[in-house]
Each structure stands twice: as structure tokens, then as C-alpha cells.
PDB file of C-alpha atoms and ligand atoms in Angstrom:
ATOM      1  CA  UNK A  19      20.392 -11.860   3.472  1.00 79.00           C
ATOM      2  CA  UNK A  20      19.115 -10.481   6.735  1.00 90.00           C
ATOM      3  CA  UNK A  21      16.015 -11.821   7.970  1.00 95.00           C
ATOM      4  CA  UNK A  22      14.162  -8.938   8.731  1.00 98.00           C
ATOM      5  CA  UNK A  23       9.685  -8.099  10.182  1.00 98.00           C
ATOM      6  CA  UNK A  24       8.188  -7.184   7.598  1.00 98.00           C
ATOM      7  CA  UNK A  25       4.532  -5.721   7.895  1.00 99.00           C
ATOM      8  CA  UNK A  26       1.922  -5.013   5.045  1.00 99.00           C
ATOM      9  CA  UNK A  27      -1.144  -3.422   5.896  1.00 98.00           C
ATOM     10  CA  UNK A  28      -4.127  -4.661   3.432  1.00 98.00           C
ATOM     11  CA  UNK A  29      -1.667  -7.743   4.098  1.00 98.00           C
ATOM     12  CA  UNK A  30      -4.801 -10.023   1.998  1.00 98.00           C
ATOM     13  CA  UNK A  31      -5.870  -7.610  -0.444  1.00 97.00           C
ATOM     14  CA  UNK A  32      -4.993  -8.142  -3.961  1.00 97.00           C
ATOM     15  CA  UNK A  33      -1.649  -6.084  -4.150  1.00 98.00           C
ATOM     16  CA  UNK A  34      -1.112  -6.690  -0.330  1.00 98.00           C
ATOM     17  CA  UNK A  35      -1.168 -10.811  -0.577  1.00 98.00           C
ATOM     18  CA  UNK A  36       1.274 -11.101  -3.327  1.00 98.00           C
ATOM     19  CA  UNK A  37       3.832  -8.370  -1.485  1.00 98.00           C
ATOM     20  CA  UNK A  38       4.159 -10.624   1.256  1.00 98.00           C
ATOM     21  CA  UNK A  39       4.872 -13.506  -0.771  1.00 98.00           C
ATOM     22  CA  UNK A  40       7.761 -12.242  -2.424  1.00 98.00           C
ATOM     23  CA  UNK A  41       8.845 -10.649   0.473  1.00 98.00           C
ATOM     24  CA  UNK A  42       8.198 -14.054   2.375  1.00 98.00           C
ATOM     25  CA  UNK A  43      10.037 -15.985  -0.765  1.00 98.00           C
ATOM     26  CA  UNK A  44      13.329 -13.902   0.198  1.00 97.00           C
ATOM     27  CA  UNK A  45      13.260 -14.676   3.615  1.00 97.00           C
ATOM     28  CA  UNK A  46      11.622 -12.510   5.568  1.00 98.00           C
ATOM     29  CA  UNK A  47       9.260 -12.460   9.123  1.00 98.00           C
ATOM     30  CA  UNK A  48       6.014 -11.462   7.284  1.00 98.00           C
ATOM     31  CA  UNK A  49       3.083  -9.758   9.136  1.00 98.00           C
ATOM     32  CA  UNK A  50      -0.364  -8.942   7.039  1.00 98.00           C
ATOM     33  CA  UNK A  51      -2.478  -6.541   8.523  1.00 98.00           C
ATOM     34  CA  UNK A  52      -6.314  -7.245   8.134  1.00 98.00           C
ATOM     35  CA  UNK A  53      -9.421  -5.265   9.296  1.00 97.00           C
ATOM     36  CA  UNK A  54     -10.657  -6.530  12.935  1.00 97.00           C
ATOM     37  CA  UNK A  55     -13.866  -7.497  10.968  1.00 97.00           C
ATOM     38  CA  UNK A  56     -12.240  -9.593   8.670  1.00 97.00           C
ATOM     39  CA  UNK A  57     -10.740 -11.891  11.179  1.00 97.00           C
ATOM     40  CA  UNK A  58     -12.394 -15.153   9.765  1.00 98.00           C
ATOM     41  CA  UNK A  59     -11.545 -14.107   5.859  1.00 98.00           C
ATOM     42  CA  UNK A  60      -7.867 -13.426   7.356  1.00 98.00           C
ATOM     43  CA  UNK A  61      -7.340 -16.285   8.936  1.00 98.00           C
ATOM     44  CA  UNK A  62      -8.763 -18.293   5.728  1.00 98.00           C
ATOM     45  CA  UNK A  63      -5.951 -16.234   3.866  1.00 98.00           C
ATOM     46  CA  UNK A  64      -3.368 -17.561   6.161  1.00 98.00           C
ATOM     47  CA  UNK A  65      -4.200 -21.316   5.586  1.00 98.00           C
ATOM     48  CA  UNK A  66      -4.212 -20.624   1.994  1.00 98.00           C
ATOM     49  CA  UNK A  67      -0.513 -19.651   2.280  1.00 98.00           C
ATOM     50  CA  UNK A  68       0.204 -22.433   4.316  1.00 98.00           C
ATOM     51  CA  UNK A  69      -0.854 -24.723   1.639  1.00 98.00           C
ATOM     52  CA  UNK A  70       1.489 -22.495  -1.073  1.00 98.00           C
ATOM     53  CA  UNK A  71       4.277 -23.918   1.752  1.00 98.00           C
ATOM     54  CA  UNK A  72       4.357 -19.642   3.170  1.00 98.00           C
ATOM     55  CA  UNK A  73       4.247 -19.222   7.416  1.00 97.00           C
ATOM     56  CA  UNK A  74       2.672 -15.745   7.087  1.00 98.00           C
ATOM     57  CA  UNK A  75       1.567 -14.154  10.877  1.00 98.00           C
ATOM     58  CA  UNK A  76      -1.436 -12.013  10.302  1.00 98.00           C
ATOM     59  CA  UNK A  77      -2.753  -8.835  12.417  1.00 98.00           C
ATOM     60  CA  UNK A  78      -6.042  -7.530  13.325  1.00 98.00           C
ATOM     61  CA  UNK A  79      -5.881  -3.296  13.051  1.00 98.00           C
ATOM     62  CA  UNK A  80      -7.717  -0.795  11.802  1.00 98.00           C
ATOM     63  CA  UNK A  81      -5.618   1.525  10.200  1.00 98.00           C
ATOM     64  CA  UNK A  82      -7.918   4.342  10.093  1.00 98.00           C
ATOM     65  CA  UNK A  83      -7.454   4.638  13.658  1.00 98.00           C
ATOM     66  CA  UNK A  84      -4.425   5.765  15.673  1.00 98.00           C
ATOM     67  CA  UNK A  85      -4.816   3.692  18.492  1.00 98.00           C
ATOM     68  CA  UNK A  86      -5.537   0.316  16.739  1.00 98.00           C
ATOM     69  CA  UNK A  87      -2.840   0.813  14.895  1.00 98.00           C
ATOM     70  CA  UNK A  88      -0.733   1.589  18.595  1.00 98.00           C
ATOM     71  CA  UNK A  89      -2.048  -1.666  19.785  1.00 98.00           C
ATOM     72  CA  UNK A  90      -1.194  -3.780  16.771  1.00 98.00           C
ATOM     73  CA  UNK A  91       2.360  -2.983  16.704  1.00 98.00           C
ATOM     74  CA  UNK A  92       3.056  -3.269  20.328  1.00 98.00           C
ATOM     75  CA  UNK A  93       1.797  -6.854  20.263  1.00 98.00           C
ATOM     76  CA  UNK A  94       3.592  -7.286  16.654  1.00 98.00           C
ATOM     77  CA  UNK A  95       6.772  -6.215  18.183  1.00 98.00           C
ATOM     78  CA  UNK A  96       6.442  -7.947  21.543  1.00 98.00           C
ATOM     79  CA  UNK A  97       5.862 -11.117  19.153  1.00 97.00           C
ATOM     80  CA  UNK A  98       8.361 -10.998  16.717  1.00 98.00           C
ATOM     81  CA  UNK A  99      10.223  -8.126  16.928  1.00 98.00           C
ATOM     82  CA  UNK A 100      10.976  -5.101  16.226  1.00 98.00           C
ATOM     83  CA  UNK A 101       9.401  -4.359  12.646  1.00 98.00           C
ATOM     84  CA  UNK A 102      12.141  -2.929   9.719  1.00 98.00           C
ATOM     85  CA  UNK A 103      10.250  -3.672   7.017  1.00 99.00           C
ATOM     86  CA  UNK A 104       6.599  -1.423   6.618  1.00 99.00           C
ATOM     87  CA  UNK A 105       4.677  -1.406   3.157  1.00 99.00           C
ATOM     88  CA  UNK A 106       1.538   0.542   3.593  1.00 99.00           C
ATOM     89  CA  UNK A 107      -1.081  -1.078   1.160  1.00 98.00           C
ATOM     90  CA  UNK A 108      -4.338  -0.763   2.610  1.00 98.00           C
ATOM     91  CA  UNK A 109      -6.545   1.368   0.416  1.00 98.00           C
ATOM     92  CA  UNK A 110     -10.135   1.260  -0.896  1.00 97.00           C
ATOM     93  CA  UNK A 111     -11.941   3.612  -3.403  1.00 97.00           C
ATOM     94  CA  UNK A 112     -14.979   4.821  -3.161  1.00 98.00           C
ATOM     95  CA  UNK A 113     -15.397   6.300  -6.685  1.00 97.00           C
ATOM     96  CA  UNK A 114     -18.124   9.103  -7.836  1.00 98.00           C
ATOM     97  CA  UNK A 115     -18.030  12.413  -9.726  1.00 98.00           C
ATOM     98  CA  UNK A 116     -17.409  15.328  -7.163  1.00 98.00           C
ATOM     99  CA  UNK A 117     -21.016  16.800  -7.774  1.00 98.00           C
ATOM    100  CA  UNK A 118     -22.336  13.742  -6.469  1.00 98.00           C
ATOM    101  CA  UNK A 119     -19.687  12.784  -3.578  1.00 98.00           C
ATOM    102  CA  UNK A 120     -20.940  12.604  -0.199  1.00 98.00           C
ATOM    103  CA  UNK A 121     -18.897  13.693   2.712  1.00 98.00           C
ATOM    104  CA  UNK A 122     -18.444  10.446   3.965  1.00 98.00           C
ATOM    105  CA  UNK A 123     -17.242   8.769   0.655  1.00 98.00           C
ATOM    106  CA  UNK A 124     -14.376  11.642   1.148  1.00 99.00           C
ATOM    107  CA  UNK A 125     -13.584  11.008   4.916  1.00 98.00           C
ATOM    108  CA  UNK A 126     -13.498   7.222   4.141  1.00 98.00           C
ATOM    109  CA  UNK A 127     -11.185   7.381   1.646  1.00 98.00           C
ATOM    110  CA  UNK A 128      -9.382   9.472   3.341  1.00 99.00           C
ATOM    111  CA  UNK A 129      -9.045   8.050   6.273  1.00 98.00           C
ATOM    112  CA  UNK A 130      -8.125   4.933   4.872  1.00 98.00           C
ATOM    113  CA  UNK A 131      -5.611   5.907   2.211  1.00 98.00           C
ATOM    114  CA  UNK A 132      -3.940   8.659   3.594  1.00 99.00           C
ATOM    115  CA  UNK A 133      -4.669   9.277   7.281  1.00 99.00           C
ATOM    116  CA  UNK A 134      -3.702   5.253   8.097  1.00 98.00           C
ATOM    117  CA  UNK A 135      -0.045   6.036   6.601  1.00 99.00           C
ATOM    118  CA  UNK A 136       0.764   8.595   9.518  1.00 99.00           C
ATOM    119  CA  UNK A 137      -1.556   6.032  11.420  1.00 98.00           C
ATOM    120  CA  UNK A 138       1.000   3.379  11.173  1.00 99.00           C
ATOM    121  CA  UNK A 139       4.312   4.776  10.277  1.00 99.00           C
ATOM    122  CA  UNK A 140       4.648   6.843  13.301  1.00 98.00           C
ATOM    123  CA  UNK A 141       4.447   4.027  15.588  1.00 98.00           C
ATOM    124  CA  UNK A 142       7.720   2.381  13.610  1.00 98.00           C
ATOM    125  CA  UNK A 143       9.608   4.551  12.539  1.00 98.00           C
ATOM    126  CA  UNK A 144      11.943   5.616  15.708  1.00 98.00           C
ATOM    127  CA  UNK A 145      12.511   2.434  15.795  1.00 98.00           C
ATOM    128  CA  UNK A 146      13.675   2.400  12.443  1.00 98.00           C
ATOM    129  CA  UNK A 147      15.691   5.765  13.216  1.00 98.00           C
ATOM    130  CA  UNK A 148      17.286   4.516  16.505  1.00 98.00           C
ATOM    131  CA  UNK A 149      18.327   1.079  14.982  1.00 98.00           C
ATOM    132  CA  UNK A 150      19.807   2.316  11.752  1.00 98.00           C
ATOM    133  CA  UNK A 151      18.281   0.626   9.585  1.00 98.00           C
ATOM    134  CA  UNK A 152      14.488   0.663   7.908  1.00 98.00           C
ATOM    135  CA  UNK A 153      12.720  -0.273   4.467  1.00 98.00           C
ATOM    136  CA  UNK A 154       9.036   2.246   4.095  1.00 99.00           C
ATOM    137  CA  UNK A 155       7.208   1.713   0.654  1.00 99.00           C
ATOM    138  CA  UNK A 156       3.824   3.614   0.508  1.00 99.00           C
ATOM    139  CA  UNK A 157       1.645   2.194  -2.521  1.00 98.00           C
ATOM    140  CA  UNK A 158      -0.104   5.004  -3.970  1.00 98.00           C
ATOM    141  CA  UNK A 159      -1.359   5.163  -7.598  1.00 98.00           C
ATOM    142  CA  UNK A 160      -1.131   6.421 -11.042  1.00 98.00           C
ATOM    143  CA  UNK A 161      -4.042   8.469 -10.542  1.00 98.00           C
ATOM    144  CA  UNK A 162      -2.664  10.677  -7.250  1.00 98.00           C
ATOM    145  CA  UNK A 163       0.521  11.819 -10.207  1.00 98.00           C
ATOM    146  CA  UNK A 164      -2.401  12.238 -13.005  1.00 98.00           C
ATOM    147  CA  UNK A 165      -5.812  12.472 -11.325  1.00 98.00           C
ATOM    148  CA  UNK A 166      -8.499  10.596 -12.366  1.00 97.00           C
ATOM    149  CA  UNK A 167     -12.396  11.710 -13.800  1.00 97.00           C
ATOM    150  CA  UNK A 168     -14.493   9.885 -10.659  1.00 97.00           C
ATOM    151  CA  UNK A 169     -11.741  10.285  -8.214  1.00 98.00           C
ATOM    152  CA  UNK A 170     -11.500  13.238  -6.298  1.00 98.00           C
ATOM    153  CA  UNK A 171     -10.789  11.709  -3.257  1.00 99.00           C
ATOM    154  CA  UNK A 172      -8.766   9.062  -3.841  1.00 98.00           C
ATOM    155  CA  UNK A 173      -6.487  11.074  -6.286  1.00 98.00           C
ATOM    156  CA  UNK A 174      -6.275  13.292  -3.612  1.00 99.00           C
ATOM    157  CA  UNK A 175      -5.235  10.991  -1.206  1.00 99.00           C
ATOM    158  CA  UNK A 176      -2.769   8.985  -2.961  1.00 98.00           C
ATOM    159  CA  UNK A 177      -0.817  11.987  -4.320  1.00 98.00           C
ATOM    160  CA  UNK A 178      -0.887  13.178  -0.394  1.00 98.00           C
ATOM    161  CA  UNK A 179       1.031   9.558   0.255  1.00 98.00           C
ATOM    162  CA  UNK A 180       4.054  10.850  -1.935  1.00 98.00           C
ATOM    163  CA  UNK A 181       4.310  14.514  -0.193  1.00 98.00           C
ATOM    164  CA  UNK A 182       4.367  12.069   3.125  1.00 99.00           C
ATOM    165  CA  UNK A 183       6.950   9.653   1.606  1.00 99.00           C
ATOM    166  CA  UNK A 184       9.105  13.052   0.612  1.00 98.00           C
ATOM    167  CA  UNK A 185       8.841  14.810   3.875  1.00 99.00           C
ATOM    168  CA  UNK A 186       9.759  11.651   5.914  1.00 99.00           C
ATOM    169  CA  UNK A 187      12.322  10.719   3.531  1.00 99.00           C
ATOM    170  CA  UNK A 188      14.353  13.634   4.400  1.00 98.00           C
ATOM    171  CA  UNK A 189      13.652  13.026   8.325  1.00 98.00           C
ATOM    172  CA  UNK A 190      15.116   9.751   8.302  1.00 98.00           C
ATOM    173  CA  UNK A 191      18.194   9.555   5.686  1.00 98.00           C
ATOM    174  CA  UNK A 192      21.062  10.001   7.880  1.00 98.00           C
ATOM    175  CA  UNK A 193      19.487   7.294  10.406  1.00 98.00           C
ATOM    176  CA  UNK A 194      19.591   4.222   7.545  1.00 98.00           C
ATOM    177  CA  UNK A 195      16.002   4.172   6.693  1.00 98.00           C
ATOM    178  CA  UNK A 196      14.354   4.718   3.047  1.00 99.00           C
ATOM    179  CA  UNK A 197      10.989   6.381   2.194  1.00 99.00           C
ATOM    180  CA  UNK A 198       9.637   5.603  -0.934  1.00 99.00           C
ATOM    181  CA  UNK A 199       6.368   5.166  -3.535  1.00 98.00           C
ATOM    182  CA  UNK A 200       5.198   3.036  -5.626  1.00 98.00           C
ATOM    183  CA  UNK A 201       2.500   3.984  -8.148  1.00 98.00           C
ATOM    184  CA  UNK A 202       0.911   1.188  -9.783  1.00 98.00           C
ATOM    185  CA  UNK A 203      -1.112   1.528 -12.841  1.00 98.00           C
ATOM    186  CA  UNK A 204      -4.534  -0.056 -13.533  1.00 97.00           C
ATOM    187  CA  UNK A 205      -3.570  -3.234 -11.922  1.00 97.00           C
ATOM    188  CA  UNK A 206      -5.374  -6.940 -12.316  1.00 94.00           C
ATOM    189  CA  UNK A 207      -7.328  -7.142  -8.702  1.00 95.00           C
ATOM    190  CA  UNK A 208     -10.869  -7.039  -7.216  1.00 93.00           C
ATOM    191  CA  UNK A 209     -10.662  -3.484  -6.941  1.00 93.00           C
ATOM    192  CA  UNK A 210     -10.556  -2.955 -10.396  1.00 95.00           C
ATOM    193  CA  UNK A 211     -12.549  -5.484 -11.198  1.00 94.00           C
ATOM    194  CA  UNK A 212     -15.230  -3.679  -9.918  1.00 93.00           C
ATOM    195  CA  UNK A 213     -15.042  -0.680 -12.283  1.00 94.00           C
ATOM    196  CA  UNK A 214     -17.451  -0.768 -15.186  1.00 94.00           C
ATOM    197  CA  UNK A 215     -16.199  -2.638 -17.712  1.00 96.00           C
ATOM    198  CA  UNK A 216     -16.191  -0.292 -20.505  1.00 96.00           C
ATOM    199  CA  UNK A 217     -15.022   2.519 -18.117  1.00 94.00           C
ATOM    200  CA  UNK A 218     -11.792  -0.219 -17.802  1.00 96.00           C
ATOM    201  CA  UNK A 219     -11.388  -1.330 -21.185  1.00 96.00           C
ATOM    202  CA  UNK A 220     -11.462   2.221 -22.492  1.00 96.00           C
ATOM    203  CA  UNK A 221      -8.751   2.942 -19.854  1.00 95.00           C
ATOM    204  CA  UNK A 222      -6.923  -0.294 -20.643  1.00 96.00           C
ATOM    205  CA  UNK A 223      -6.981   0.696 -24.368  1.00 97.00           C
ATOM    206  CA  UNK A 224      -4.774   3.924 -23.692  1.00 97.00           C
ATOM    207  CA  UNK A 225      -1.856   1.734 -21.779  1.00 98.00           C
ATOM    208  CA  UNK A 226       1.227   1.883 -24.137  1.00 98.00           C
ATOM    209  CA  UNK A 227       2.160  -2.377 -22.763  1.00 98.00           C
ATOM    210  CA  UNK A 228      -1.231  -3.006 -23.935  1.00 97.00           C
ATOM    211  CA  UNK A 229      -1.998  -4.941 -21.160  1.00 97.00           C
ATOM    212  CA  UNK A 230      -2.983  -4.215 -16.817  1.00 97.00           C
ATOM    213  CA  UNK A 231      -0.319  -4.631 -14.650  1.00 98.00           C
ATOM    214  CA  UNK A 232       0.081  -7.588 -12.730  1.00 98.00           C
ATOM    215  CA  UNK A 233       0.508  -7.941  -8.887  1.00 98.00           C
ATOM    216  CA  UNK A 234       3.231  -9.683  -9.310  1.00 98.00           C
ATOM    217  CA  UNK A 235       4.982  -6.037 -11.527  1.00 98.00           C
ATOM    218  CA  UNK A 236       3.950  -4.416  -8.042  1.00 98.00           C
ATOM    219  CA  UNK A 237       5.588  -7.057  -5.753  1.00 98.00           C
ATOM    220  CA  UNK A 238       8.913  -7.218  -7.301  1.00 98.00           C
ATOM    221  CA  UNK A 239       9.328  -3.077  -7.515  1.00 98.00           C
ATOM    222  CA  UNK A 240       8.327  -2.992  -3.371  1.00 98.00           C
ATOM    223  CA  UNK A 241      11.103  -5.942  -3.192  1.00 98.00           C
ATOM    224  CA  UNK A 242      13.245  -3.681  -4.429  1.00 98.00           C
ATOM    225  CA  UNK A 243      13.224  -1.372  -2.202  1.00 98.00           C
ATOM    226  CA  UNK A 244      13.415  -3.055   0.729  1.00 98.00           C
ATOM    227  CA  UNK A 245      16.599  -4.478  -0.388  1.00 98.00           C
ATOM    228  CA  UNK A 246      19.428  -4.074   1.903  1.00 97.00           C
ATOM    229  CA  UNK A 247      21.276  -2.591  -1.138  1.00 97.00           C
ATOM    230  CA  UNK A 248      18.662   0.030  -2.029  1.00 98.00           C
ATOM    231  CA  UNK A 249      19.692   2.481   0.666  1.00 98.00           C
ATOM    232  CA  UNK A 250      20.434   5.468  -1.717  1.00 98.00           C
ATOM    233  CA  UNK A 251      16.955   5.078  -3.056  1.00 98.00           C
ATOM    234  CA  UNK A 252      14.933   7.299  -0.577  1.00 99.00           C
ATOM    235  CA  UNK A 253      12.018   9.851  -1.450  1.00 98.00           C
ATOM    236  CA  UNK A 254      11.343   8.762  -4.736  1.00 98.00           C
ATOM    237  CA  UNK A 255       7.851   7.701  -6.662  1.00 98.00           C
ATOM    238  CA  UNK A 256       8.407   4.677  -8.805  1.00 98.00           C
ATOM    239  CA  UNK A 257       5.519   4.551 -11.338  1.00 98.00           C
ATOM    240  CA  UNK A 258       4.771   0.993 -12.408  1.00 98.00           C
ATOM    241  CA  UNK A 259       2.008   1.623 -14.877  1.00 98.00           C
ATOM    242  CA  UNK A 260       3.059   0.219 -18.580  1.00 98.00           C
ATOM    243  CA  UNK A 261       3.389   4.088 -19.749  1.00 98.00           C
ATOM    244  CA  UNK A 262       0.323   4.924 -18.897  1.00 98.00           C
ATOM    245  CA  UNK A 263       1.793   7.682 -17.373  1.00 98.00           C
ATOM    246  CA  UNK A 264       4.995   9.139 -18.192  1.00 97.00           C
ATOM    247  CA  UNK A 265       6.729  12.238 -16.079  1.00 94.00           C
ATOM    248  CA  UNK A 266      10.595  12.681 -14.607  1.00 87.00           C
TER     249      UNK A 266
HETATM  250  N1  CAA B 329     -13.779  11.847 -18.973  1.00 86.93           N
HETATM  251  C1  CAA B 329     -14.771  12.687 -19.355  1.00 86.93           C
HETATM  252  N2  CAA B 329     -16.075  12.419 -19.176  1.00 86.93           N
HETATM  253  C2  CAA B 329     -16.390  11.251 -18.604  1.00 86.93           C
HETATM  254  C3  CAA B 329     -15.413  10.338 -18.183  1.00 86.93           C
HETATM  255  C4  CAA B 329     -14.057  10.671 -18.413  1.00 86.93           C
HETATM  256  N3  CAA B 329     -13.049   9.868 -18.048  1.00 86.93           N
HETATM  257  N4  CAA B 329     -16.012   9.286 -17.628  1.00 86.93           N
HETATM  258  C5  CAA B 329     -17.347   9.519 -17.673  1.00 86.93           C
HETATM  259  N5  CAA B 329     -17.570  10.699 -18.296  1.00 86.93           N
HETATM  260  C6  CAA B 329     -18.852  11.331 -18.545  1.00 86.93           C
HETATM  261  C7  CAA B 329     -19.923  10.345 -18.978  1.00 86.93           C
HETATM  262  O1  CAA B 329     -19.838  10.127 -20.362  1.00 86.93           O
HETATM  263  C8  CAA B 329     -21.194  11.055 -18.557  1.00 86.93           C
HETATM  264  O2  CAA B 329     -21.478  12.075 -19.490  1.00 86.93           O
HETATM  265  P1  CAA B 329     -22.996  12.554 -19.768  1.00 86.93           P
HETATM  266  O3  CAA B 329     -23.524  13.044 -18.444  1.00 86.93           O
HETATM  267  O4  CAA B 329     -22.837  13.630 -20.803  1.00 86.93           O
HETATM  268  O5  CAA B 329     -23.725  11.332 -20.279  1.00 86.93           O
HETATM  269  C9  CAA B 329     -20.781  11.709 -17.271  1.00 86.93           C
HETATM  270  O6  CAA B 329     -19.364  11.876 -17.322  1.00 86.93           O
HETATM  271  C10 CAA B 329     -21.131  10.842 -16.063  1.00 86.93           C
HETATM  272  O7  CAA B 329     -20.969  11.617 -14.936  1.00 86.93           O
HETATM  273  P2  CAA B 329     -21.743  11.232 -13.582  1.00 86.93           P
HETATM  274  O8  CAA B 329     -21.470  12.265 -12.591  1.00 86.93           O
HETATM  275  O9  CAA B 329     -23.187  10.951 -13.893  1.00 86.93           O
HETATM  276  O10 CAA B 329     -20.959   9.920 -13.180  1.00 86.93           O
HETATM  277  P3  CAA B 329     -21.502   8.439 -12.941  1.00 86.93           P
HETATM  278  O11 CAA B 329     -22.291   8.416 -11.688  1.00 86.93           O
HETATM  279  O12 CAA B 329     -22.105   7.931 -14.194  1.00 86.93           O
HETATM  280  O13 CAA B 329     -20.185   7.598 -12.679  1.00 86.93           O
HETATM  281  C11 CAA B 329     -17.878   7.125 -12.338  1.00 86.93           C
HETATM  282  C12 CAA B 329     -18.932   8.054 -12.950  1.00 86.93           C
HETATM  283  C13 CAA B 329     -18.328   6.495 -11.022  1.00 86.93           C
HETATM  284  C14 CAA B 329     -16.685   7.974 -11.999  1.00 86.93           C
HETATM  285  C15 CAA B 329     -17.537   6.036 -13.351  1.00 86.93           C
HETATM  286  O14 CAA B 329     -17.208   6.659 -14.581  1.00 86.93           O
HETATM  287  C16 CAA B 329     -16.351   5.219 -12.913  1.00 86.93           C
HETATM  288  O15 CAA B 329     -16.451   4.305 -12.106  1.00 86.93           O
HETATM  289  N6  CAA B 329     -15.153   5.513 -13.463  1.00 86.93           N
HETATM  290  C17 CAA B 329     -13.933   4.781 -13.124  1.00 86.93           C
HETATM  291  C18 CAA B 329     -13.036   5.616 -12.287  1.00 86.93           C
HETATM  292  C19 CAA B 329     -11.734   4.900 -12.160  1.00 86.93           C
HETATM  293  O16 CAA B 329     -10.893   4.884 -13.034  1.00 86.93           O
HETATM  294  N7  CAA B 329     -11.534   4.244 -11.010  1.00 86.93           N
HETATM  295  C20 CAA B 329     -10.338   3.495 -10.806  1.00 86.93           C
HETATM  296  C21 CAA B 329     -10.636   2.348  -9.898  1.00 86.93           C
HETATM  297  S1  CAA B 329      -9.254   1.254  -9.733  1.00 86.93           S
HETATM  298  C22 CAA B 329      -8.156   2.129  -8.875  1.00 86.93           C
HETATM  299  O17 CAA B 329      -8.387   3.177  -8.371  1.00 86.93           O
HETATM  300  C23 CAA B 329      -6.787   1.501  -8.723  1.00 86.93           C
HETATM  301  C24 CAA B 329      -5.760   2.413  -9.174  1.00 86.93           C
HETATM  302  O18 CAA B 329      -5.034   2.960  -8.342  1.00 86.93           O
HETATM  303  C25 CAA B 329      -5.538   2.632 -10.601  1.00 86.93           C
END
């Protein structure tokens, strides 16, 4: 297998940490993006790993903003290398009925979830282009293909990450590199731990595998793709969501 850079934004986040395990398992140069804020939480994170017996780098950028995200790869790359490996991850919600949504819960969300994947894929990929070979995986969500009640912005942004992932995917076919989503379903993390609970169990209720999904049913799809042998697999939405959503 070729050892390859690997960076996950949201790197320590739920999803995020358990991504760059499995892509650190198989090998692989793994960078976690954290928010510059988080820097003592991150590095925490990294000893944590150590102990598991993972050398994970981490990296301080904002990915709401173009410019962090300029200066984080530059010093990524100047580290380690160039980067063929991106999985954007970072997201937050910011959940609340649209009558009641202020315009900053939209912008955030936006910014975060959306904006940051143009934020941080531009920087990479002509490098990707001009060396023939790259892996992108944008994790998006069950609710940008179905919408949810609550989540105007967010569905809005995560079903924006797939018309990215489709646009680019055509861009970069003939130069080696693969564009592609993942939508995970209600998945076991803090993020959804956060939801009411009987808002979740009623939504946990209607999933046909009667269960969540587990990180670990995210990791190994995102894997996947950034297999050397999953070149033909480019602009496509992979919905990892035990049924609760079914579409072709
Ligand atoms: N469908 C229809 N009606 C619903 C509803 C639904 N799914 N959920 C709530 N309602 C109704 C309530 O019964 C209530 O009705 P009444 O006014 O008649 O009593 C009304 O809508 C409540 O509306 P409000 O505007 O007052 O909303 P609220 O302030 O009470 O809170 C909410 C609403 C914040 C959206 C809350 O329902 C919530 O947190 N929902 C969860 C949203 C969700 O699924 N988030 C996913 C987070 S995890 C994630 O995002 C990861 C991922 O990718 C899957």
C-alpha cells in the first residue's frame, strides 16, 4: 500500500477521530485539523492516540476562513508533504425551526459546513490534479438528501456539499483524483447526543437496522474511498444510514 498525507478536518470530533484511525491503521501520514481555540483539547487528543499506539500530527485552522485554511496547508505540506488524502469532516449544527433562526445560526452553519469545503479543498486539489493522483470524501448527512424539521440550515448546507463533490468530481477525473460523499445517518457522537432525547429516540425508532450508526460504519465507507483501487468511484453520495433513507 502507498503511504500517503492524509488530512481530516474536525480531525477530534466524533466522526473525525475514528476516520483517522482507520486511515492511520492502514498506513497512512495522518493530519487532524482542530480549531485554533482548541489547541489544548487537541493536543490532549493526540496523547490519547499515542497511548492507543497511533502517531497522529494535528493542525490548528479555522476552516471557516480562507486564509487559515492557506496557512495550515502550506505548513502541512512543508512538513510532511504534499497532502493526497482530504476528508472534510468539520461540521456543527446549530438546530432551530426557521421562524425562530437567527441570521447568525445560518451564517455559522454555513460557514462551517459548507463554505470550509471550498475553504480547504481549493488549496489541495492542483496538487492532487498535477500529481495524478488524489482521494476527496466530503461527510455530509442524511438530512442534506431528506431535510430535516429543525434544520434549515444545516440541511441546506450538507446537500450543498454533494452539488460541490459533483461539480469537482467532473473537474478532476481525467487527472486521477476522486470526489465523493458520504452521508451518515443519525450516528452515535456528542453531536447527537445533544438532541432531545425523545426528539432522538422517536427518530431512532423509524431506522429500518434498529439501531444509530456507529463511527466506526462511517470510518470504514471513507476508507473505502480513499483506496488506491476505488478510482472509478468519483461523484457519488454513499448513504450510510441503516435505511433510514433509501433513494438511487
Ligand atoms: N415534525 C413535525 N412537527 C414537529 C417535529 C417534526 N419532526 N418536531 C417537532 N415538531 C413540532 C412540535 O411538536 C411542536 O409543535 P407544537 O408547537 O404544536 O407544540 C413544534 O413543532 C415545535 O416547534 P418550535 O419552533 O417551537 O421548535 P422548538 O424550539 O421546540 O425546537 C427543534 C425544535 C430545535 C428543531 C427540536 O425539535 C430538535 O432539536 N429537533 C432535532 C433536529 C434534529 O434531528 N437534529 C439532528 C442533530 S444530529 C445531526 O444533525 C447529525 C446528522 O447529520 C444526522
Amino acid at each position: 500500500m502507498t503511504k500517503r498525507v492524509a488530512l481530516v478536518t474536525g480531525g477530534t470530533g466524533g466522526i473525525g477521530t475514528e476516520i483517522c484511525k482507520k486511515l492511520a491503521r492502514q498506513g497512512h501520514v495522518v493530519v487532524a485539523n482542530y480549531l485554533p481555540a482548541l489547541q489544548a483539547e487537541a493536543e490532549a487528543w493526540q496523547q490519547q492516540m499515542k497511548a492507543e499506539g497511533l502517531d497522529m500530527h494535528i493542525a490548528a485552522g479555522d476552516v471557516s476562513s480562507f486564509q487559515s485554511c492557506a496557512d495550515m496547508i502550506q505548513d502541512i505540506e512543508s512538513r510532511l508533504g504534499p497532502i493526497d488524502i482530504l476528508v472534510n469532516c468539520a461540521g456543527i449544527t446549530k438546530d432551530k425551526t426557521l421562524r425562530k433562526m437567527t441570521e447568525d445560526q445560518w451564517r455559522d452553519v454555513i460557514n462551517i459546513n459548507l463554505n470550509s469545503v471550498f475553504n480547504v479543498t481549493r488549496h489541495v486539489v492542483e496538487g492532487m490534479t498535477s500529481r495524478g493522483f488524489g482521494r476527496v470524501v466530503n461527510i455530509s448527512s442524511v438530512n442534506g438528501q431528506k431535510g430535516q424539521f429543525g434544520q434549515a440550515n444545516y440541511s441546506a448546507a450538507k446537500a450543498g456539499m454533494h452539488g460541490f463533490t459533483m461539480a469537482v468530481a467532473q473537474e478532476t477525473a481525467a487527472k486521477g483524483v476522486t470526489v465523493n460523499t458520504v452521508s451518515p445517518g443519525y450516528t452515535a457522537t456528542a453531536m447527537t447526543d445533544a438532541m432531545p432525547e425523545d426528539v432522538r429516540n422517536a427518530i431512532v425508532a423509524q431506522i429500518p437496522a434498529g439501531r444509530m450508526g456507529t463511527t466506526a460504519d462511517i470510518a470504514f465507507t471513507v476508507a473505502m474511498l480513499c483506496d488506491e483501487e476505488a478510482g472509478y468511484i468519483t461523484g457519488a453520495n454513499i448513504p450510510v444510514n441503516g435505511g433510514l433513507f433509501t433513494s438511487f
